[in-house]
Amino acid sequence: MRRKLIIGNWKMNGSPQSVTALAEDLSSGVNNLMLGSVDAVVCPPSVYTAAVVELLAGTSIQVGAQNVCAEALESGAFTGEVSAQMFAQLGCKFGLVGHSERREYYGESDAVVATKCAHLLAQNITPVLCVGESLAQRDAGDALDVVSGQVAAIIEVIGIAQFLSVVVAYEPVWAIGTGRTASPQQAQEVHAAIRQCVAGYDSVTAERMQILYGGSVKGANAAELFAMEDIDGALVGGAALDAEEFCVICKSAE
Ligand code: 13P
């Protein structure tokens, strides 16, 4: 039985005041839920990582990174970047890689995404590999091939043994921030295809790996998504900025 995992991606949102308030509300909200079979994680903008780690210390909520430097694992002359080692030293346990916004606006290729995965793994941080098709790709009937291709591209570089420690997040680009969620059946079909792709390398890894769904997840649609066999949680954007909504999503996963 796979545990459920709910990750809040705060993206580039928040002020010192609002981030503090959100972390405090989450800390009491999630604590009250007494989650047993669900793990909760939040990924703040990196400028707030240290503060959020401190605010959530002693709670069951873990903290993750939204992105990580590809060029170096530890330190160096890479202005503006944050290394995997720096996130690890702050206590981060998860790191997003390959989010569609990074692929689109920063031109991140599968090769770069694979390097970032490897850096996080080297620092004992679980990479959350984001994959997903565009609307044009879905309309062309290519969704399963595109997503399987994105997963396979990473396995080919880091190897299937390392992939056992990777979480995959399926986020159809057309469902991100649009209010248009994939139906549970649409999501399930892709999640099953991802598991099948991984099973082509190793069936035990395929069975054990967590595959999250992301794209307009909210309290009102979370339960029906989590009821699907291959959906092991969610990567939540907008709704993760509202502590109450995030708690409803976590509760739905129990
Ligand atoms: P929304 O939940 O706002 O659609 O964002 C999804 C997402 O991109 C999470 O990484």
PDB file of C-alpha atoms and ligand atoms in Angstrom:
ATOM      1  CA  MET A   1       0.000   0.000   0.000  1.00  0.00           C
ATOM      2  CA  ARG A   2       1.523   3.313  -1.074  1.00  0.00           C
ATOM      3  CA  ARG A   3       1.323   6.282   1.301  1.00  0.00           C
ATOM      4  CA  LYS A   4      -0.355   9.420   0.053  1.00  0.00           C
ATOM      5  CA  LEU A   5       1.715  12.553  -0.450  1.00  0.00           C
ATOM      6  CA  ILE A   6       0.337  16.099  -0.700  1.00  0.00           C
ATOM      7  CA  ILE A   7       2.766  18.803  -1.794  1.00  0.00           C
ATOM      8  CA  GLY A   8       1.944  22.506  -1.852  1.00  0.00           C
ATOM      9  CA  ASN A   9       3.858  24.469  -4.479  1.00  0.00           C
ATOM     10  CA  TRP A  10       3.633  28.096  -3.431  1.00  0.00           C
ATOM     11  CA  LYS A  11       5.348  29.209  -6.659  1.00  0.00           C
ATOM     12  CA  MET A  12       6.453  32.890  -6.608  1.00  0.00           C
ATOM     13  CA  ASN A  13       3.896  34.075  -4.072  1.00  0.00           C
ATOM     14  CA  GLY A  14       3.958  35.554  -0.590  1.00  0.00           C
ATOM     15  CA  SER A  15       5.428  38.285   1.583  1.00  0.00           C
ATOM     16  CA  PRO A  16       7.248  37.805   4.909  1.00  0.00           C
ATOM     17  CA  GLN A  17       3.925  38.474   6.641  1.00  0.00           C
ATOM     18  CA  SER A  18       1.696  36.252   4.500  1.00  0.00           C
ATOM     19  CA  VAL A  19       4.192  33.368   4.482  1.00  0.00           C
ATOM     20  CA  THR A  20       4.431  33.479   8.273  1.00  0.00           C
ATOM     21  CA  ALA A  21       0.640  33.518   8.599  1.00  0.00           C
ATOM     22  CA  LEU A  22       0.244  30.645   6.120  1.00  0.00           C
ATOM     23  CA  ALA A  23       2.881  28.511   7.859  1.00  0.00           C
ATOM     24  CA  GLU A  24       1.302  29.152  11.259  1.00  0.00           C
ATOM     25  CA  ASP A  25      -2.194  28.313   9.993  1.00  0.00           C
ATOM     26  CA  LEU A  26      -0.882  25.158   8.311  1.00  0.00           C
ATOM     27  CA  SER A  27       0.981  24.105  11.400  1.00  0.00           C
ATOM     28  CA  SER A  28      -2.136  24.165  13.587  1.00  0.00           C
ATOM     29  CA  GLY A  29      -4.450  22.956  10.800  1.00  0.00           C
ATOM     30  CA  VAL A  30      -2.418  19.927   9.768  1.00  0.00           C
ATOM     31  CA  ASN A  31      -1.615  19.088  13.400  1.00  0.00           C
ATOM     32  CA  ASN A  32      -5.329  18.923  14.184  1.00  0.00           C
ATOM     33  CA  LEU A  33      -5.874  16.500  11.308  1.00  0.00           C
ATOM     34  CA  MET A  34      -3.559  13.937  12.957  1.00  0.00           C
ATOM     35  CA  LEU A  35      -2.710  12.471   9.572  1.00  0.00           C
ATOM     36  CA  GLY A  36      -1.797   8.795   9.632  1.00  0.00           C
ATOM     37  CA  SER A  37      -1.310   7.638   6.073  1.00  0.00           C
ATOM     38  CA  VAL A  38      -0.628  11.011   4.466  1.00  0.00           C
ATOM     39  CA  ASP A  39       2.559  13.067   4.282  1.00  0.00           C
ATOM     40  CA  ALA A  40       2.324  16.839   3.773  1.00  0.00           C
ATOM     41  CA  VAL A  41       5.024  19.033   2.239  1.00  0.00           C
ATOM     42  CA  VAL A  42       5.214  22.705   1.288  1.00  0.00           C
ATOM     43  CA  CYS A  43       7.605  24.290  -1.201  1.00  0.00           C
ATOM     44  CA  PRO A  44       7.981  28.016  -0.504  1.00  0.00           C
ATOM     45  CA  PRO A  45       9.974  30.455  -2.644  1.00  0.00           C
ATOM     46  CA  SER A  46      13.627  29.813  -1.721  1.00  0.00           C
ATOM     47  CA  VAL A  47      14.001  33.222  -0.076  1.00  0.00           C
ATOM     48  CA  TYR A  48      11.550  31.978   2.583  1.00  0.00           C
ATOM     49  CA  THR A  49      12.783  28.391   2.913  1.00  0.00           C
ATOM     50  CA  ALA A  50      14.733  28.911   6.144  1.00  0.00           C
ATOM     51  CA  ALA A  51      11.901  30.836   7.815  1.00  0.00           C
ATOM     52  CA  VAL A  52       9.318  28.210   6.862  1.00  0.00           C
ATOM     53  CA  VAL A  53      11.539  25.365   8.091  1.00  0.00           C
ATOM     54  CA  GLU A  54      11.726  27.137  11.429  1.00  0.00           C
ATOM     55  CA  LEU A  55       7.991  27.917  11.566  1.00  0.00           C
ATOM     56  CA  LEU A  56       7.095  24.294  10.809  1.00  0.00           C
ATOM     57  CA  ALA A  57       9.680  22.721  13.125  1.00  0.00           C
ATOM     58  CA  GLY A  58       7.986  20.227  15.406  1.00  0.00           C
ATOM     59  CA  THR A  59       5.048  19.721  13.018  1.00  0.00           C
ATOM     60  CA  SER A  60       4.629  16.816  10.616  1.00  0.00           C
ATOM     61  CA  ILE A  61       4.820  19.140   7.591  1.00  0.00           C
ATOM     62  CA  GLN A  62       8.039  18.894   5.645  1.00  0.00           C
ATOM     63  CA  VAL A  63       9.625  21.578   3.502  1.00  0.00           C
ATOM     64  CA  GLY A  64      10.791  21.287  -0.086  1.00  0.00           C
ATOM     65  CA  ALA A  65      12.511  23.286  -2.807  1.00  0.00           C
ATOM     66  CA  GLN A  66      10.809  24.520  -5.977  1.00  0.00           C
ATOM     67  CA  ASN A  67      13.962  24.324  -8.062  1.00  0.00           C
ATOM     68  CA  VAL A  68      17.663  23.619  -7.669  1.00  0.00           C
ATOM     69  CA  CYS A  69      20.913  24.585  -9.364  1.00  0.00           C
ATOM     70  CA  ALA A  70      21.956  22.208 -12.149  1.00  0.00           C
ATOM     71  CA  GLU A  71      25.527  23.418 -12.611  1.00  0.00           C
ATOM     72  CA  ALA A  72      26.977  22.473  -9.242  1.00  0.00           C
ATOM     73  CA  LEU A  73      25.979  20.243  -6.360  1.00  0.00           C
ATOM     74  CA  GLU A  74      27.435  22.253  -3.499  1.00  0.00           C
ATOM     75  CA  SER A  75      28.705  25.769  -4.210  1.00  0.00           C
ATOM     76  CA  GLY A  76      30.432  27.923  -6.787  1.00  0.00           C
ATOM     77  CA  ALA A  77      30.224  30.954  -9.045  1.00  0.00           C
ATOM     78  CA  PHE A  78      26.594  30.579 -10.117  1.00  0.00           C
ATOM     79  CA  THR A  79      24.977  33.922  -9.365  1.00  0.00           C
ATOM     80  CA  GLY A  80      21.384  33.701  -8.260  1.00  0.00           C
ATOM     81  CA  GLU A  81      21.294  29.919  -7.904  1.00  0.00           C
ATOM     82  CA  VAL A  82      20.638  27.740  -4.829  1.00  0.00           C
ATOM     83  CA  SER A  83      22.377  24.372  -4.575  1.00  0.00           C
ATOM     84  CA  ALA A  84      21.008  20.996  -3.517  1.00  0.00           C
ATOM     85  CA  GLN A  85      23.475  20.992  -0.636  1.00  0.00           C
ATOM     86  CA  MET A  86      22.131  24.337   0.604  1.00  0.00           C
ATOM     87  CA  PHE A  87      18.560  23.015   0.623  1.00  0.00           C
ATOM     88  CA  ALA A  88      19.709  19.832   2.357  1.00  0.00           C
ATOM     89  CA  GLN A  89      21.532  21.794   5.046  1.00  0.00           C
ATOM     90  CA  LEU A  90      18.309  23.685   5.781  1.00  0.00           C
ATOM     91  CA  GLY A  91      16.482  20.390   6.214  1.00  0.00           C
ATOM     92  CA  CYS A  92      14.594  20.159   2.918  1.00  0.00           C
ATOM     93  CA  LYS A  93      13.431  16.645   2.125  1.00  0.00           C
ATOM     94  CA  PHE A  94      11.820  17.192  -1.292  1.00  0.00           C
ATOM     95  CA  GLY A  95      12.630  19.205  -4.410  1.00  0.00           C
ATOM     96  CA  LEU A  96      10.524  19.887  -7.485  1.00  0.00           C
ATOM     97  CA  VAL A  97      12.263  19.341 -10.820  1.00  0.00           C
ATOM     98  CA  GLY A  98      11.039  19.853 -14.360  1.00  0.00           C
ATOM     99  CA  HIS A  99       7.927  21.832 -13.519  1.00  0.00           C
ATOM    100  CA  SER A 100       6.266  22.847 -16.798  1.00  0.00           C
ATOM    101  CA  GLU A 101       6.741  26.525 -15.903  1.00  0.00           C
ATOM    102  CA  ARG A 102      10.494  25.933 -15.715  1.00  0.00           C
ATOM    103  CA  ARG A 103      10.501  23.903 -18.918  1.00  0.00           C
ATOM    104  CA  GLU A 104       8.540  26.656 -20.682  1.00  0.00           C
ATOM    105  CA  TYR A 105      10.001  29.914 -19.304  1.00  0.00           C
ATOM    106  CA  TYR A 106      13.560  28.780 -18.578  1.00  0.00           C
ATOM    107  CA  GLY A 107      13.998  26.283 -21.390  1.00  0.00           C
ATOM    108  CA  GLU A 108      14.765  23.349 -19.107  1.00  0.00           C
ATOM    109  CA  SER A 109      15.478  20.242 -21.159  1.00  0.00           C
ATOM    110  CA  ASP A 110      15.159  16.639 -20.005  1.00  0.00           C
ATOM    111  CA  ALA A 111      18.965  16.606 -19.687  1.00  0.00           C
ATOM    112  CA  VAL A 112      18.930  19.538 -17.260  1.00  0.00           C
ATOM    113  CA  VAL A 113      16.023  18.000 -15.337  1.00  0.00           C
ATOM    114  CA  ALA A 114      17.962  14.730 -15.024  1.00  0.00           C
ATOM    115  CA  THR A 115      21.025  16.548 -13.670  1.00  0.00           C
ATOM    116  CA  LYS A 116      18.880  18.340 -11.082  1.00  0.00           C
ATOM    117  CA  CYS A 117      17.361  14.986 -10.067  1.00  0.00           C
ATOM    118  CA  ALA A 118      20.815  13.520  -9.593  1.00  0.00           C
ATOM    119  CA  HIS A 119      21.982  16.498  -7.487  1.00  0.00           C
ATOM    120  CA  LEU A 120      18.965  16.225  -5.178  1.00  0.00           C
ATOM    121  CA  LEU A 121      19.434  12.463  -4.799  1.00  0.00           C
ATOM    122  CA  ALA A 122      23.095  13.010  -3.939  1.00  0.00           C
ATOM    123  CA  GLN A 123      21.921  15.193  -1.044  1.00  0.00           C
ATOM    124  CA  ASN A 124      19.245  12.728   0.091  1.00  0.00           C
ATOM    125  CA  ILE A 125      16.437  14.976  -1.131  1.00  0.00           C
ATOM    126  CA  THR A 126      13.547  13.270  -2.904  1.00  0.00           C
ATOM    127  CA  PRO A 127      13.137  14.708  -6.415  1.00  0.00           C
ATOM    128  CA  VAL A 128       9.548  15.312  -7.476  1.00  0.00           C
ATOM    129  CA  LEU A 129       9.774  14.911 -11.232  1.00  0.00           C
ATOM    130  CA  CYS A 130       7.040  16.942 -12.931  1.00  0.00           C
ATOM    131  CA  VAL A 131       5.825  15.767 -16.318  1.00  0.00           C
ATOM    132  CA  GLY A 132       2.832  16.633 -18.444  1.00  0.00           C
ATOM    133  CA  GLU A 133       1.551  17.281 -21.948  1.00  0.00           C
ATOM    134  CA  SER A 134       0.363  20.531 -23.512  1.00  0.00           C
ATOM    135  CA  LEU A 135      -3.163  20.954 -24.801  1.00  0.00           C
ATOM    136  CA  ALA A 136      -1.952  20.618 -28.401  1.00  0.00           C
ATOM    137  CA  GLN A 137      -0.197  17.352 -27.538  1.00  0.00           C
ATOM    138  CA  ARG A 138      -3.329  16.009 -25.838  1.00  0.00           C
ATOM    139  CA  ASP A 139      -5.535  17.034 -28.761  1.00  0.00           C
ATOM    140  CA  ALA A 140      -3.129  15.262 -31.115  1.00  0.00           C
ATOM    141  CA  GLY A 141      -3.535  12.069 -29.068  1.00  0.00           C
ATOM    142  CA  ASP A 142       0.085  12.178 -27.893  1.00  0.00           C
ATOM    143  CA  ALA A 143      -0.399  12.599 -24.112  1.00  0.00           C
ATOM    144  CA  LEU A 144       0.701   9.111 -23.061  1.00  0.00           C
ATOM    145  CA  ASP A 145       3.736   9.107 -25.369  1.00  0.00           C
ATOM    146  CA  VAL A 146       4.862  12.584 -24.289  1.00  0.00           C
ATOM    147  CA  VAL A 147       4.609  11.811 -20.586  1.00  0.00           C
ATOM    148  CA  SER A 148       6.195   8.352 -20.837  1.00  0.00           C
ATOM    149  CA  GLY A 149       8.985   9.933 -22.881  1.00  0.00           C
ATOM    150  CA  GLN A 150       9.655  12.534 -20.193  1.00  0.00           C
ATOM    151  CA  VAL A 151       9.855   9.811 -17.526  1.00  0.00           C
ATOM    152  CA  ALA A 152      12.031   7.495 -19.610  1.00  0.00           C
ATOM    153  CA  ALA A 153      14.429  10.341 -20.435  1.00  0.00           C
ATOM    154  CA  ILE A 154      15.254  10.712 -16.746  1.00  0.00           C
ATOM    155  CA  ILE A 155      15.537   6.975 -16.050  1.00  0.00           C
ATOM    156  CA  GLU A 156      17.951   6.630 -18.966  1.00  0.00           C
ATOM    157  CA  VAL A 157      20.278   9.153 -17.318  1.00  0.00           C
ATOM    158  CA  ILE A 158      20.024   8.436 -13.589  1.00  0.00           C
ATOM    159  CA  GLY A 159      19.272   4.708 -13.845  1.00  0.00           C
ATOM    160  CA  ILE A 160      16.300   2.744 -12.560  1.00  0.00           C
ATOM    161  CA  ALA A 161      17.934   1.967  -9.178  1.00  0.00           C
ATOM    162  CA  GLN A 162      18.056   5.682  -8.366  1.00  0.00           C
ATOM    163  CA  PHE A 163      14.567   6.199  -9.756  1.00  0.00           C
ATOM    164  CA  LEU A 164      13.200   4.181  -6.838  1.00  0.00           C
ATOM    165  CA  SER A 165      13.758   7.343  -4.759  1.00  0.00           C
ATOM    166  CA  VAL A 166      11.945   9.652  -7.181  1.00  0.00           C
ATOM    167  CA  VAL A 167       8.323  10.817  -6.936  1.00  0.00           C
ATOM    168  CA  VAL A 168       6.568  11.602 -10.220  1.00  0.00           C
ATOM    169  CA  ALA A 169       3.987  14.377 -10.520  1.00  0.00           C
ATOM    170  CA  TYR A 170       1.722  14.314 -13.547  1.00  0.00           C
ATOM    171  CA  GLU A 171       0.653  17.872 -14.296  1.00  0.00           C
ATOM    172  CA  PRO A 172      -1.121  18.354 -17.618  1.00  0.00           C
ATOM    173  CA  VAL A 173      -0.084  21.854 -18.723  1.00  0.00           C
ATOM    174  CA  TRP A 174      -3.656  22.687 -19.765  1.00  0.00           C
ATOM    175  CA  ALA A 175      -4.900  22.054 -16.207  1.00  0.00           C
ATOM    176  CA  ILE A 176      -2.387  24.240 -14.357  1.00  0.00           C
ATOM    177  CA  GLY A 177      -3.901  27.419 -12.949  1.00  0.00           C
ATOM    178  CA  THR A 178      -6.788  27.179 -15.403  1.00  0.00           C
ATOM    179  CA  GLY A 179      -9.465  25.798 -13.099  1.00  0.00           C
ATOM    180  CA  ARG A 180      -9.719  22.954 -15.598  1.00  0.00           C
ATOM    181  CA  THR A 181      -8.863  19.714 -13.773  1.00  0.00           C
ATOM    182  CA  ALA A 182      -8.202  16.480 -15.633  1.00  0.00           C
ATOM    183  CA  SER A 183     -11.071  14.131 -14.881  1.00  0.00           C
ATOM    184  CA  PRO A 184     -10.159  11.335 -12.486  1.00  0.00           C
ATOM    185  CA  GLN A 185     -10.350   8.934 -15.446  1.00  0.00           C
ATOM    186  CA  GLN A 186      -8.082  11.085 -17.643  1.00  0.00           C
ATOM    187  CA  ALA A 187      -5.533  11.356 -14.826  1.00  0.00           C
ATOM    188  CA  GLN A 188      -5.753   7.660 -13.989  1.00  0.00           C
ATOM    189  CA  GLU A 189      -5.079   6.720 -17.609  1.00  0.00           C
ATOM    190  CA  VAL A 190      -1.847   8.716 -17.648  1.00  0.00           C
ATOM    191  CA  HIS A 191      -0.769   7.565 -14.176  1.00  0.00           C
ATOM    192  CA  ALA A 192      -1.217   3.947 -15.261  1.00  0.00           C
ATOM    193  CA  ALA A 193       0.843   4.645 -18.385  1.00  0.00           C
ATOM    194  CA  ILE A 194       3.633   6.148 -16.248  1.00  0.00           C
ATOM    195  CA  ARG A 195       3.640   3.069 -14.017  1.00  0.00           C
ATOM    196  CA  GLN A 196       3.703   0.842 -17.078  1.00  0.00           C
ATOM    197  CA  CYS A 197       6.623   2.801 -18.515  1.00  0.00           C
ATOM    198  CA  VAL A 198       8.587   2.360 -15.265  1.00  0.00           C
ATOM    199  CA  ALA A 199       7.608  -1.333 -15.101  1.00  0.00           C
ATOM    200  CA  GLY A 200       9.437  -1.730 -18.392  1.00  0.00           C
ATOM    201  CA  TYR A 201      12.601  -1.095 -16.363  1.00  0.00           C
ATOM    202  CA  ASP A 202      11.646  -2.645 -13.029  1.00  0.00           C
ATOM    203  CA  SER A 203       8.260  -3.841 -11.823  1.00  0.00           C
ATOM    204  CA  VAL A 204       8.984  -3.428  -8.095  1.00  0.00           C
ATOM    205  CA  THR A 205       9.952   0.221  -8.552  1.00  0.00           C
ATOM    206  CA  ALA A 206       6.829   0.771 -10.655  1.00  0.00           C
ATOM    207  CA  GLU A 207       4.603  -0.690  -7.962  1.00  0.00           C
ATOM    208  CA  ARG A 208       6.232   1.246  -5.111  1.00  0.00           C
ATOM    209  CA  MET A 209       6.645   4.672  -6.675  1.00  0.00           C
ATOM    210  CA  GLN A 210       4.289   7.495  -5.786  1.00  0.00           C
ATOM    211  CA  ILE A 211       2.632   9.307  -8.679  1.00  0.00           C
ATOM    212  CA  LEU A 212       0.962  12.603  -7.787  1.00  0.00           C
ATOM    213  CA  TYR A 213      -1.572  14.514  -9.836  1.00  0.00           C
ATOM    214  CA  GLY A 214      -1.349  18.296 -10.227  1.00  0.00           C
ATOM    215  CA  GLY A 215      -3.490  20.844 -12.023  1.00  0.00           C
ATOM    216  CA  SER A 216      -6.312  22.814 -10.360  1.00  0.00           C
ATOM    217  CA  VAL A 217      -6.577  20.410  -7.410  1.00  0.00           C
ATOM    218  CA  LYS A 218      -8.788  21.817  -4.660  1.00  0.00           C
ATOM    219  CA  GLY A 219     -10.777  20.632  -1.692  1.00  0.00           C
ATOM    220  CA  ALA A 220     -13.820  20.011  -3.862  1.00  0.00           C
ATOM    221  CA  ASN A 221     -12.173  17.639  -6.364  1.00  0.00           C
ATOM    222  CA  ALA A 222      -9.399  15.994  -4.340  1.00  0.00           C
ATOM    223  CA  ALA A 223     -11.308  12.987  -3.003  1.00  0.00           C
ATOM    224  CA  GLU A 224     -12.451  11.759  -6.413  1.00  0.00           C
ATOM    225  CA  LEU A 225      -8.899  12.008  -7.732  1.00  0.00           C
ATOM    226  CA  PHE A 226      -7.445  10.136  -4.733  1.00  0.00           C
ATOM    227  CA  ALA A 227     -10.007   7.364  -5.212  1.00  0.00           C
ATOM    228  CA  MET A 228      -8.252   6.326  -8.418  1.00  0.00           C
ATOM    229  CA  GLU A 229      -5.935   3.334  -8.169  1.00  0.00           C
ATOM    230  CA  ASP A 230      -2.747   4.973  -9.419  1.00  0.00           C
ATOM    231  CA  ILE A 231      -3.141   8.463  -7.936  1.00  0.00           C
ATOM    232  CA  ASP A 232      -1.017   8.662  -4.790  1.00  0.00           C
ATOM    233  CA  GLY A 233      -1.523  12.295  -3.875  1.00  0.00           C
ATOM    234  CA  ALA A 234      -1.368  15.775  -5.307  1.00  0.00           C
ATOM    235  CA  LEU A 235       0.931  18.626  -6.238  1.00  0.00           C
ATOM    236  CA  VAL A 236      -1.172  21.668  -5.397  1.00  0.00           C
ATOM    237  CA  GLY A 237      -0.606  25.217  -6.631  1.00  0.00           C
ATOM    238  CA  GLY A 238      -3.203  27.926  -5.997  1.00  0.00           C
ATOM    239  CA  ALA A 239      -5.177  26.012  -3.364  1.00  0.00           C
ATOM    240  CA  ALA A 240      -1.987  25.458  -1.334  1.00  0.00           C
ATOM    241  CA  LEU A 241      -1.887  29.185  -0.553  1.00  0.00           C
ATOM    242  CA  ASP A 242      -5.032  28.747   1.543  1.00  0.00           C
ATOM    243  CA  ALA A 243      -4.323  26.756   4.713  1.00  0.00           C
ATOM    244  CA  GLU A 244      -7.909  25.604   5.135  1.00  0.00           C
ATOM    245  CA  GLU A 245      -8.151  24.399   1.543  1.00  0.00           C
ATOM    246  CA  PHE A 246      -4.794  22.616   1.811  1.00  0.00           C
ATOM    247  CA  CYS A 247      -5.988  20.874   4.988  1.00  0.00           C
ATOM    248  CA  VAL A 248      -9.180  19.712   3.255  1.00  0.00           C
ATOM    249  CA  ILE A 249      -7.033  18.217   0.470  1.00  0.00           C
ATOM    250  CA  CYS A 250      -4.789  16.460   3.032  1.00  0.00           C
ATOM    251  CA  LYS A 251      -7.838  15.129   4.874  1.00  0.00           C
ATOM    252  CA  SER A 252      -9.313  13.820   1.614  1.00  0.00           C
ATOM    253  CA  ALA A 253      -6.220  11.695   1.130  1.00  0.00           C
ATOM    254  CA  GLU A 254      -6.612   9.826   4.443  1.00  0.00           C
TER     255      GLU A 254
HETATM  256  P1  13P B   1      -2.676  24.897  -9.722  1.00  0.00           P
HETATM  257  O1  13P B   1      -3.060  23.963  -8.609  1.00  0.00           O
HETATM  258  O2  13P B   1      -2.736  26.327  -9.354  1.00  0.00           O
HETATM  259  O3  13P B   1      -3.383  24.555 -10.996  1.00  0.00           O
HETATM  260  O4  13P B   1      -1.104  24.625 -10.004  1.00  0.00           O
HETATM  261  C1  13P B   1      -0.664  23.323 -10.191  1.00  0.00           C
HETATM  262  C2  13P B   1       0.815  23.314 -10.187  1.00  0.00           C
HETATM  263  O5  13P B   1       1.439  23.755 -11.118  1.00  0.00           O
HETATM  264  C3  13P B   1       1.498  22.777  -8.995  1.00  0.00           C
HETATM  265  O6  13P B   1       2.848  22.591  -9.227  1.00  0.00           O
END
